[in-house]
Coordinates of N, CA and C in Angstrom, one line a residue:
X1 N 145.1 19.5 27.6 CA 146.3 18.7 27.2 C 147.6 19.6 27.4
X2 N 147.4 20.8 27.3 CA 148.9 21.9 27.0 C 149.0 21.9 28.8
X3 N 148.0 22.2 29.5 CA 148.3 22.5 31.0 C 148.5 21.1 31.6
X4 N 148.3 19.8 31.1 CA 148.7 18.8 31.4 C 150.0 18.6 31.5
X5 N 150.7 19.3 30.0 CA 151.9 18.7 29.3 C 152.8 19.7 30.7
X6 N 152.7 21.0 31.4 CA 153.6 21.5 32.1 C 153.2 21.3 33.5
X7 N 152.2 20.7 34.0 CA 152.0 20.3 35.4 C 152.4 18.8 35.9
X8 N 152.9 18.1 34.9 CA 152.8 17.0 35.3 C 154.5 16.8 35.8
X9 N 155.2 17.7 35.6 CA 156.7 18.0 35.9 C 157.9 17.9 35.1
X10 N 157.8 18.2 33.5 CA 158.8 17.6 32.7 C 159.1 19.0 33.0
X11 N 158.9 20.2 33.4 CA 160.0 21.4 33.3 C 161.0 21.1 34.7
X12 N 160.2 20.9 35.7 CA 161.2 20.5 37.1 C 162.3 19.2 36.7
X13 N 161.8 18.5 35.8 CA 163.3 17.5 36.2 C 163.9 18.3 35.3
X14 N 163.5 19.2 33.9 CA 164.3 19.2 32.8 C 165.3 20.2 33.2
X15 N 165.0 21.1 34.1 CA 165.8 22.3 34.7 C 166.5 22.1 36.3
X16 N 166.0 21.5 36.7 CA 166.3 21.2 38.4 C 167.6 20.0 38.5
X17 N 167.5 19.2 37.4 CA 168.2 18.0 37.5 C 169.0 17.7 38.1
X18 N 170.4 18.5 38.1 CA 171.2 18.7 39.0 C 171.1 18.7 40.4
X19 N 170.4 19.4 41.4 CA 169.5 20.0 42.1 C 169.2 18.8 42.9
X20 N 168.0 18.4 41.9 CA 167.5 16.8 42.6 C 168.4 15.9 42.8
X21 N 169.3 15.6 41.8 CA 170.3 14.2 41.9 C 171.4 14.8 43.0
X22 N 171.7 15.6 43.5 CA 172.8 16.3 44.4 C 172.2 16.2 46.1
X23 N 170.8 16.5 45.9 CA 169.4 16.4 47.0 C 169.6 14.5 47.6
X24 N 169.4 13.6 46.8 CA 169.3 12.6 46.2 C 170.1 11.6 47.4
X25 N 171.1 12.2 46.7 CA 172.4 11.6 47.3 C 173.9 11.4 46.0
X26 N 173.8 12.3 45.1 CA 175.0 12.6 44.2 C 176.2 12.8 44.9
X27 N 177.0 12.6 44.6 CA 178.4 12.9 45.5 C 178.9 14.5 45.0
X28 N 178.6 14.6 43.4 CA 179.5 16.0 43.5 C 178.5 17.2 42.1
X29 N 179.1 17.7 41.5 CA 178.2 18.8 40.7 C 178.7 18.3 39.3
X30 N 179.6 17.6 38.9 CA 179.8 17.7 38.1 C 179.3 15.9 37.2
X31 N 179.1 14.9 38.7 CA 178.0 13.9 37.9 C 177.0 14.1 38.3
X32 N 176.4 15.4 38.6 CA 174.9 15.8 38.7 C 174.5 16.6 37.2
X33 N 175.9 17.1 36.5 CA 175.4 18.2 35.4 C 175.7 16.9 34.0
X34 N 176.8 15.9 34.4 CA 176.7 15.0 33.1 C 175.1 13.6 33.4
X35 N 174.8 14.1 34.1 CA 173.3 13.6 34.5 C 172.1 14.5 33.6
X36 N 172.3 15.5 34.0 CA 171.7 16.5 32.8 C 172.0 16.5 31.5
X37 N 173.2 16.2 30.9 CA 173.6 15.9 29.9 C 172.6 15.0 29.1
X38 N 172.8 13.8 29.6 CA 172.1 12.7 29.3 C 170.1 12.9 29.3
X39 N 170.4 13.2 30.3 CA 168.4 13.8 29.8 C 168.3 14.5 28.9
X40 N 169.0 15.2 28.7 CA 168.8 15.9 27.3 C 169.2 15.2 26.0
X41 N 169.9 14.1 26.1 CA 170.3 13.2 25.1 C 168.9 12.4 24.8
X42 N 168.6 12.0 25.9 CA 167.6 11.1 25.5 C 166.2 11.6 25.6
X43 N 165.6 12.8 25.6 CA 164.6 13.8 25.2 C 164.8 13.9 24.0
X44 N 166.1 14.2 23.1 CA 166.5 14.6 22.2 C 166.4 13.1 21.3
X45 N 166.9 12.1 21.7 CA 166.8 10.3 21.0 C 165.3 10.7 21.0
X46 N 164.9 10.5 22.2 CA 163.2 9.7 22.1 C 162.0 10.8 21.6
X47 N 162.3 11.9 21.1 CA 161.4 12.6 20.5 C 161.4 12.2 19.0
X48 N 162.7 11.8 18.4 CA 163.4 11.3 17.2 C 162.2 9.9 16.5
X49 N 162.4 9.3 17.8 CA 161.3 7.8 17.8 C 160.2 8.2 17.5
X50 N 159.4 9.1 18.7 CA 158.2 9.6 18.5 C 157.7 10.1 17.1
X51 N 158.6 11.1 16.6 CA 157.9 11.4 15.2 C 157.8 10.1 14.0
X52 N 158.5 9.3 14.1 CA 158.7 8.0 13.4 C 157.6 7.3 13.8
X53 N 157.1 7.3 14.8 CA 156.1 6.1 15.4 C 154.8 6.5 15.7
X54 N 154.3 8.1 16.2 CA 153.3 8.2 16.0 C 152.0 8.1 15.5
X55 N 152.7 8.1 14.3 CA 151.6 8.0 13.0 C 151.1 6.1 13.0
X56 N 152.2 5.4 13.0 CA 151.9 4.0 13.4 C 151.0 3.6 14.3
X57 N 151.4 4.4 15.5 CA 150.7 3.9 17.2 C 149.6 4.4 17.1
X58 N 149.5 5.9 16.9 CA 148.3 6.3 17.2 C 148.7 7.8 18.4
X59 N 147.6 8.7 18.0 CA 147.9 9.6 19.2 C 147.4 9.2 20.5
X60 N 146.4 8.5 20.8 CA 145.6 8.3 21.8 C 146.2 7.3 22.5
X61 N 146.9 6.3 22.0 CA 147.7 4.7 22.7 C 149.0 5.8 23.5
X62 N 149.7 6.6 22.7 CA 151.0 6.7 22.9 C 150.3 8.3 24.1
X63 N 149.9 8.8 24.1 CA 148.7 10.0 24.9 C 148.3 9.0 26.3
X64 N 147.9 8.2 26.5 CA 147.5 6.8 27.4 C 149.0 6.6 28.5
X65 N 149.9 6.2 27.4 CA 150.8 5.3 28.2 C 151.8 6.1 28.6
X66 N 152.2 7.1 27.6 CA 152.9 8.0 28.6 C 152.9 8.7 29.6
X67 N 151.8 9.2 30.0 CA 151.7 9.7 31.2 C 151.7 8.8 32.1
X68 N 151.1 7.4 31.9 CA 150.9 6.4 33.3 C 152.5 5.9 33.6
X69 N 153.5 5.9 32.8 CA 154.9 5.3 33.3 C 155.4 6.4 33.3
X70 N 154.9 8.1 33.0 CA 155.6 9.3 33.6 C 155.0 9.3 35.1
X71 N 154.0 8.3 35.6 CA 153.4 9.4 36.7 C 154.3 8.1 37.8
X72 N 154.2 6.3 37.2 CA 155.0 5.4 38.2 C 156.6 6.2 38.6
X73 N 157.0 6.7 37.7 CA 158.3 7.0 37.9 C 158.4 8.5 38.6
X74 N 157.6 9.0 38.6 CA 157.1 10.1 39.5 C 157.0 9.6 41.1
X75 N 156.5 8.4 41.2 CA 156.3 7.9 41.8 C 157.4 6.7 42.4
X76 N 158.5 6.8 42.2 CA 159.5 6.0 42.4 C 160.6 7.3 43.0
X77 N 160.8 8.4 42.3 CA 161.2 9.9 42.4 C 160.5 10.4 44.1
X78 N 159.4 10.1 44.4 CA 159.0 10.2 45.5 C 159.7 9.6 46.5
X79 N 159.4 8.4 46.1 CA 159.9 7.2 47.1 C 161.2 7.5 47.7
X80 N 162.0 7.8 46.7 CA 163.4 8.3 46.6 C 163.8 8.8 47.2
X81 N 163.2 10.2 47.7 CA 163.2 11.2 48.3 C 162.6 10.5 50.3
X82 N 162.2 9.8 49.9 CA 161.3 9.7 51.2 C 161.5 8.4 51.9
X83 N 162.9 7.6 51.5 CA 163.2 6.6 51.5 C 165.3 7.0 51.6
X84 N 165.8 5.9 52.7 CA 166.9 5.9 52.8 C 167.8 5.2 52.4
X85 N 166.6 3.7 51.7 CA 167.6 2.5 50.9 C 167.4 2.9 49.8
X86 N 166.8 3.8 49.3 CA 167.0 3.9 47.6 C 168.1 4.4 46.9
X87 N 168.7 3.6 45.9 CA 169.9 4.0 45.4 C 170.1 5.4 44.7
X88 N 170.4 6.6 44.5 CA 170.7 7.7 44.1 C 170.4 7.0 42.2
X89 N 170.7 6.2 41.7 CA 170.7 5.5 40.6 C 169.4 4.9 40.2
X90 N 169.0 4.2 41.0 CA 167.1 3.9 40.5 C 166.7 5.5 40.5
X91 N 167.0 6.4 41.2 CA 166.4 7.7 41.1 C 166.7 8.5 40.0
X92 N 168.0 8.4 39.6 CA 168.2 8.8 38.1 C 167.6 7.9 36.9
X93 N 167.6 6.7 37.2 CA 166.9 5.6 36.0 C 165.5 6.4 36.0
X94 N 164.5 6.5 37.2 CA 163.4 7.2 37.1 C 163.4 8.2 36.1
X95 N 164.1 9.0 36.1 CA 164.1 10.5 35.6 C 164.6 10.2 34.5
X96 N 164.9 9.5 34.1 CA 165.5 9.0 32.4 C 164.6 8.5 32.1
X97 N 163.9 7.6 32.4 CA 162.7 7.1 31.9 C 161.7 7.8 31.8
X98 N 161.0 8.9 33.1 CA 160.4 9.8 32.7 C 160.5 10.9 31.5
X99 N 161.7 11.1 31.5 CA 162.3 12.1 29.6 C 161.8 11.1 28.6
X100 N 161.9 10.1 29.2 CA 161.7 8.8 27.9 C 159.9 8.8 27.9
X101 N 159.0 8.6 28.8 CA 157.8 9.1 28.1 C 157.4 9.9 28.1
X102 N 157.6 11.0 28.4 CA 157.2 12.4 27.7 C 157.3 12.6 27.0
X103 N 159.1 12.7 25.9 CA 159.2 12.9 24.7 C 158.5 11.5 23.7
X104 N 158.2 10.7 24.4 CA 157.9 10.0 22.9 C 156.6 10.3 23.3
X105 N 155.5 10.6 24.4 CA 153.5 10.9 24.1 C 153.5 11.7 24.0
X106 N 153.7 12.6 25.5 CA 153.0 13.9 25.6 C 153.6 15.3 25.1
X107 N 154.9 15.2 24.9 CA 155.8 16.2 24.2 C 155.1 16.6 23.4
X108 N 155.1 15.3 21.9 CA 154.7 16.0 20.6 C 153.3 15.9 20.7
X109 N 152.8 14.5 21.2 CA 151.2 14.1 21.2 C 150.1 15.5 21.7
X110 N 151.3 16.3 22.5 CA 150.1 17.4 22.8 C 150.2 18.3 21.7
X111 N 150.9 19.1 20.7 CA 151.0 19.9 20.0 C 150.4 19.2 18.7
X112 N 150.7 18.0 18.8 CA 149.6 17.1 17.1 C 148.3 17.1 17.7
X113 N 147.7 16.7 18.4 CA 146.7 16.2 18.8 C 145.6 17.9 19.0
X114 N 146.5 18.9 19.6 CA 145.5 20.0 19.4 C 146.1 20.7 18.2
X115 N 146.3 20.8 17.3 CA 146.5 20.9 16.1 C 145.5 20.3 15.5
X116 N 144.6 19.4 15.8 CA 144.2 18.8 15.3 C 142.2 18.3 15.2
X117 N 142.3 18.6 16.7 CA 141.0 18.3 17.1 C 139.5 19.8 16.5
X118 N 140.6 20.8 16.5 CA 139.8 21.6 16.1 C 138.9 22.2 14.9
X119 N 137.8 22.4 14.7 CA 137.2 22.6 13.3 C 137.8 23.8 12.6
X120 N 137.7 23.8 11.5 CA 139.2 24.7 10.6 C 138.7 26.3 11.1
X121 N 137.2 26.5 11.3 CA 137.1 28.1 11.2 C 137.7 28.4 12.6
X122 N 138.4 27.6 13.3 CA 138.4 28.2 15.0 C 139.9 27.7 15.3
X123 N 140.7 27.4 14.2 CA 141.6 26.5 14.6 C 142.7 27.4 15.5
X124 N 143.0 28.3 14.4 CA 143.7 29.6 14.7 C 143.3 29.9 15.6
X125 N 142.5 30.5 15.9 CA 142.4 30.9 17.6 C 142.6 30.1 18.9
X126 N 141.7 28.8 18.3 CA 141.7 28.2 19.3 C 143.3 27.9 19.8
X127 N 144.2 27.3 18.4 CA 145.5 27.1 19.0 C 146.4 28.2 19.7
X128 N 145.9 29.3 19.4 CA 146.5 30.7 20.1 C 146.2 30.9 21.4
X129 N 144.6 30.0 21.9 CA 144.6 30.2 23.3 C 145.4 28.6 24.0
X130 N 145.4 27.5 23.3 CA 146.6 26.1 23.6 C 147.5 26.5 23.9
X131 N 148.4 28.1 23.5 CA 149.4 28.0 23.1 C 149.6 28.8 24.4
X132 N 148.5 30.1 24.9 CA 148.8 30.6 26.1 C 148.4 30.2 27.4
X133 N 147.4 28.8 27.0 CA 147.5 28.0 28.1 C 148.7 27.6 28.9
X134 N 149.8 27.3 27.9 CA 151.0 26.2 28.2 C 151.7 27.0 28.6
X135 N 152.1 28.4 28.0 CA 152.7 29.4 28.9 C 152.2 29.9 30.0
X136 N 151.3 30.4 30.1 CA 151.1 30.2 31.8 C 151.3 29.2 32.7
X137 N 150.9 28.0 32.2 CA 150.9 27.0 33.4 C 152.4 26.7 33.3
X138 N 153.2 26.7 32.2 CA 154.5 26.6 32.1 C 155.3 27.7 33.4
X139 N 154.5 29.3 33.5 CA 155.7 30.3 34.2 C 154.6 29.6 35.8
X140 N 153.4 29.3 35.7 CA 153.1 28.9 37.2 C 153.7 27.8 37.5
X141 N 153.7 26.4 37.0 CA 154.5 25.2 37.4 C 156.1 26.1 37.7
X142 N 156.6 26.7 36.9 CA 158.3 27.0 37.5 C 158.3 27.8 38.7
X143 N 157.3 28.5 38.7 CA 157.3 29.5 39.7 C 157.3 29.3 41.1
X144 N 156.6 28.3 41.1 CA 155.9 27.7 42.5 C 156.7 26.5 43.0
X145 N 157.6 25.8 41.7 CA 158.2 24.4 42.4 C 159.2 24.3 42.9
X146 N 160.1 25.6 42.7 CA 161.2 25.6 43.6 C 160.7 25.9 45.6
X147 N 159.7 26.4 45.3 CA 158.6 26.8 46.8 C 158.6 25.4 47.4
X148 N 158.0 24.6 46.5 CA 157.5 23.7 46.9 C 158.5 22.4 47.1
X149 N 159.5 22.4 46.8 CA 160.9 21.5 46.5 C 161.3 21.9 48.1
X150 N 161.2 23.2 48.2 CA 162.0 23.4 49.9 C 161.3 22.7 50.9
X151 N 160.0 23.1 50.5 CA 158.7 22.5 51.5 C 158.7 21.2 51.6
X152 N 158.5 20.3 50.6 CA 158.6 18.5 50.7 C 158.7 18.5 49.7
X153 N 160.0 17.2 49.7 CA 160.4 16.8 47.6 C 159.2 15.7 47.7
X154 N 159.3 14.8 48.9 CA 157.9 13.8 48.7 C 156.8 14.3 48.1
X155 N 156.3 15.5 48.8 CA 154.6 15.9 48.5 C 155.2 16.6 46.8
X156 N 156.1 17.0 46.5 CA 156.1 17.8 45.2 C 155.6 16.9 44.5
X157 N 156.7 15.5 45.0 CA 156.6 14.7 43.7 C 155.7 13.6 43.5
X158 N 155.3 13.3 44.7 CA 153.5 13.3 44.8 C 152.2 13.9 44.4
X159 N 152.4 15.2 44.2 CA 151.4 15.8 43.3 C 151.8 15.4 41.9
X160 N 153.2 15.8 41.3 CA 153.6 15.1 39.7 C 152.9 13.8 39.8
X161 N 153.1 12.6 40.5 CA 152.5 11.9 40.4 C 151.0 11.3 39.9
X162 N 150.2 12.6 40.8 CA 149.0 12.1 40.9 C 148.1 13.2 39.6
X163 N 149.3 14.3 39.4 CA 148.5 14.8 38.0 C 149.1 14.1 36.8
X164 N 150.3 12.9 36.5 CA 150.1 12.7 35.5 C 148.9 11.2 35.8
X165 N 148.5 10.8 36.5 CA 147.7 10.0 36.6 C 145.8 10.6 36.2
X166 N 146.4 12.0 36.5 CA 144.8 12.9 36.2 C 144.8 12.6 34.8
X167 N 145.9 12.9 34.4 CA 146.1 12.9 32.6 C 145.2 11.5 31.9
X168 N 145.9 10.4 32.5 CA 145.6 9.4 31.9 C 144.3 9.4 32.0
X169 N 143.6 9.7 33.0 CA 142.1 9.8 33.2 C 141.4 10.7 32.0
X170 N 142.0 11.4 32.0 CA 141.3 12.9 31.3 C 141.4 12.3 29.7
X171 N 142.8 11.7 29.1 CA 142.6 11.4 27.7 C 141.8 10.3 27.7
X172 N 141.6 9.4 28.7 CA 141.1 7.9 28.4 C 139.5 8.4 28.1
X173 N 138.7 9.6 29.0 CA 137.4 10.1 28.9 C 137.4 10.9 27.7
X174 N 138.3 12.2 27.4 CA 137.6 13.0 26.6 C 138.5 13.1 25.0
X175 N 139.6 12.4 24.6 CA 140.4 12.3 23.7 C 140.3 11.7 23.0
X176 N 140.2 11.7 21.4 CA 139.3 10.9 20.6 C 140.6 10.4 20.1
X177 N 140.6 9.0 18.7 CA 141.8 8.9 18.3 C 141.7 9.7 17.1
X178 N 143.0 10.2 16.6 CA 142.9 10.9 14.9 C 144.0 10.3 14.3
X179 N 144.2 9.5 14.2 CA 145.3 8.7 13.4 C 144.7 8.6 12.2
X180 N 145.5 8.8 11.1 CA 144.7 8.2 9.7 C 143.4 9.2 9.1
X181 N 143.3 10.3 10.5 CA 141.5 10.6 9.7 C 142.2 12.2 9.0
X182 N 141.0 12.6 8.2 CA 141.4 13.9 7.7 C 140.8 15.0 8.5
X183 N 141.2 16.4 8.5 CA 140.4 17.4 9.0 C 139.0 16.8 8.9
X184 N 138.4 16.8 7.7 CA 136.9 16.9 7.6 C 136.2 15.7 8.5
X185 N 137.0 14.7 8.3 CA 136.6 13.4 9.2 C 136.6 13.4 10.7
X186 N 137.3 14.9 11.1 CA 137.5 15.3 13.1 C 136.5 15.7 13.0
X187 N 136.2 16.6 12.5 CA 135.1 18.2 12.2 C 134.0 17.0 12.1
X188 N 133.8 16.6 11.6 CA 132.4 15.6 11.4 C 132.3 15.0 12.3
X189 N 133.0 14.3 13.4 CA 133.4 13.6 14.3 C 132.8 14.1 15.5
X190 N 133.1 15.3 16.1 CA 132.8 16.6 16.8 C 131.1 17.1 16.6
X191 N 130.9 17.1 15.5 CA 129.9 17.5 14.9 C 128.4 16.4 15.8
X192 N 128.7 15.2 14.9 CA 127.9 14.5 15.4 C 128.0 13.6 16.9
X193 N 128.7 14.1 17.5 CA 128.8 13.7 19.0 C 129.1 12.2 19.7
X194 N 129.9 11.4 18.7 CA 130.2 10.2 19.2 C 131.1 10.4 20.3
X195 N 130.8 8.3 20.7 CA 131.7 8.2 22.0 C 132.7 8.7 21.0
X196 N 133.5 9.4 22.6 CA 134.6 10.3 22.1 C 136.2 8.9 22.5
X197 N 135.8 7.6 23.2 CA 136.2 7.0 23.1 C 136.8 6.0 22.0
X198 N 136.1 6.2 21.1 CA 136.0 5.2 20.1 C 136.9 6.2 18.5
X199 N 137.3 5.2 18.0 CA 138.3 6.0 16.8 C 137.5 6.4 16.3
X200 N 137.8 7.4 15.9 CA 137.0 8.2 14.7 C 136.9 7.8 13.6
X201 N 136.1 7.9 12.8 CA 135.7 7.6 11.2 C 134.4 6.4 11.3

């Protein structure tokens, strides 16, 4: 989930934004940086929601759907790039929307969700290696995408695409729900080996 949360491209738009919308067809640098502004507005709004609503939704609904309308819009961000009638503006709507479901699933959903799955004597550790998963894949996704941005913005943003669609795969198979349950009711959960599909308890 941690190497999901930094491959699927929320550091490339979060830092590049400028970059891309100027790429795009922006006219100048300074509505490419109040472009950035605003992603960070609404990362900053829709994380606000997310903590308010998770506990309602569920980690696994809101784990599901964000990635699949991070990976369409990924997929529109492509198009964008690889396409001469597309407005510079559906291409920024993309990228707003994409901040818009990251911060409300996979932002927090990945830091609750492994916080959580783990049985108490291993938690500590285990989160210690979650935590150096995300950094690495966090300094390898930065490292490589400016490489790969020179190379093809299509194919970049065609792989974001198709790994946040791995995501959706990956929680739909192996991500249980934990909404509502306590430690001991994961731990027991894990324990006796149910579909990992089905809510727990």
């Amino acid at each position: 989930i941690m190497i999901f949360s930094q491959i699927t491209g929320m550091n490339a738009i979060y830092m590049y934004t400028p970059k891309l919308l100027l790429a795009v067809g922006f006219k100048t640098k300074a509505s490419a940086l109040l472009a950035m502004v605003i992603v960070g507005l609404v990362n900053f709004g829709t994380t606000i929601i997310a903590v308010c609503t998770i506990d309602k939704l569920g980690r696994r609904l809101l784990m599901l759907m964000a990635p699949l309308g991070m990976g369409i819009c990924m997929l529109i961000i492509a198009l964008g790039y690889g396409s001469e009638w597309m407005s510079p503006m559906i291409v920024l709507a993309a990228i707003l929307l994409f901040v818009f479901f990251f911060a409300i699933g996979v932002g927090p959903g990945a830091w609750l969700v492994t916080s959580e799955i783990y049985p108490t004597k291993v938690r500590g550790r285990a989160m210690s290696i979650c935590t150096f998963s995300l950094w690495v894949s966090s300094f390898v996704a930065n490292s490589v995408f400016p490489r790969f941005l020179e190379w093809s913005r299509v194919t970049t943003f065609g792989l974001f695409t198709l790994a946040c669609f791995a995501m959706v795969i990956f929680v739909f198979t192996c991500v249980p729900e934990t909404k509502g349950m306590t430690l001991e009711q994961i731990e027991e959960y894990w324990r006796t080996g149910r579909n990992k599909r089905k809510r727990i308890g």
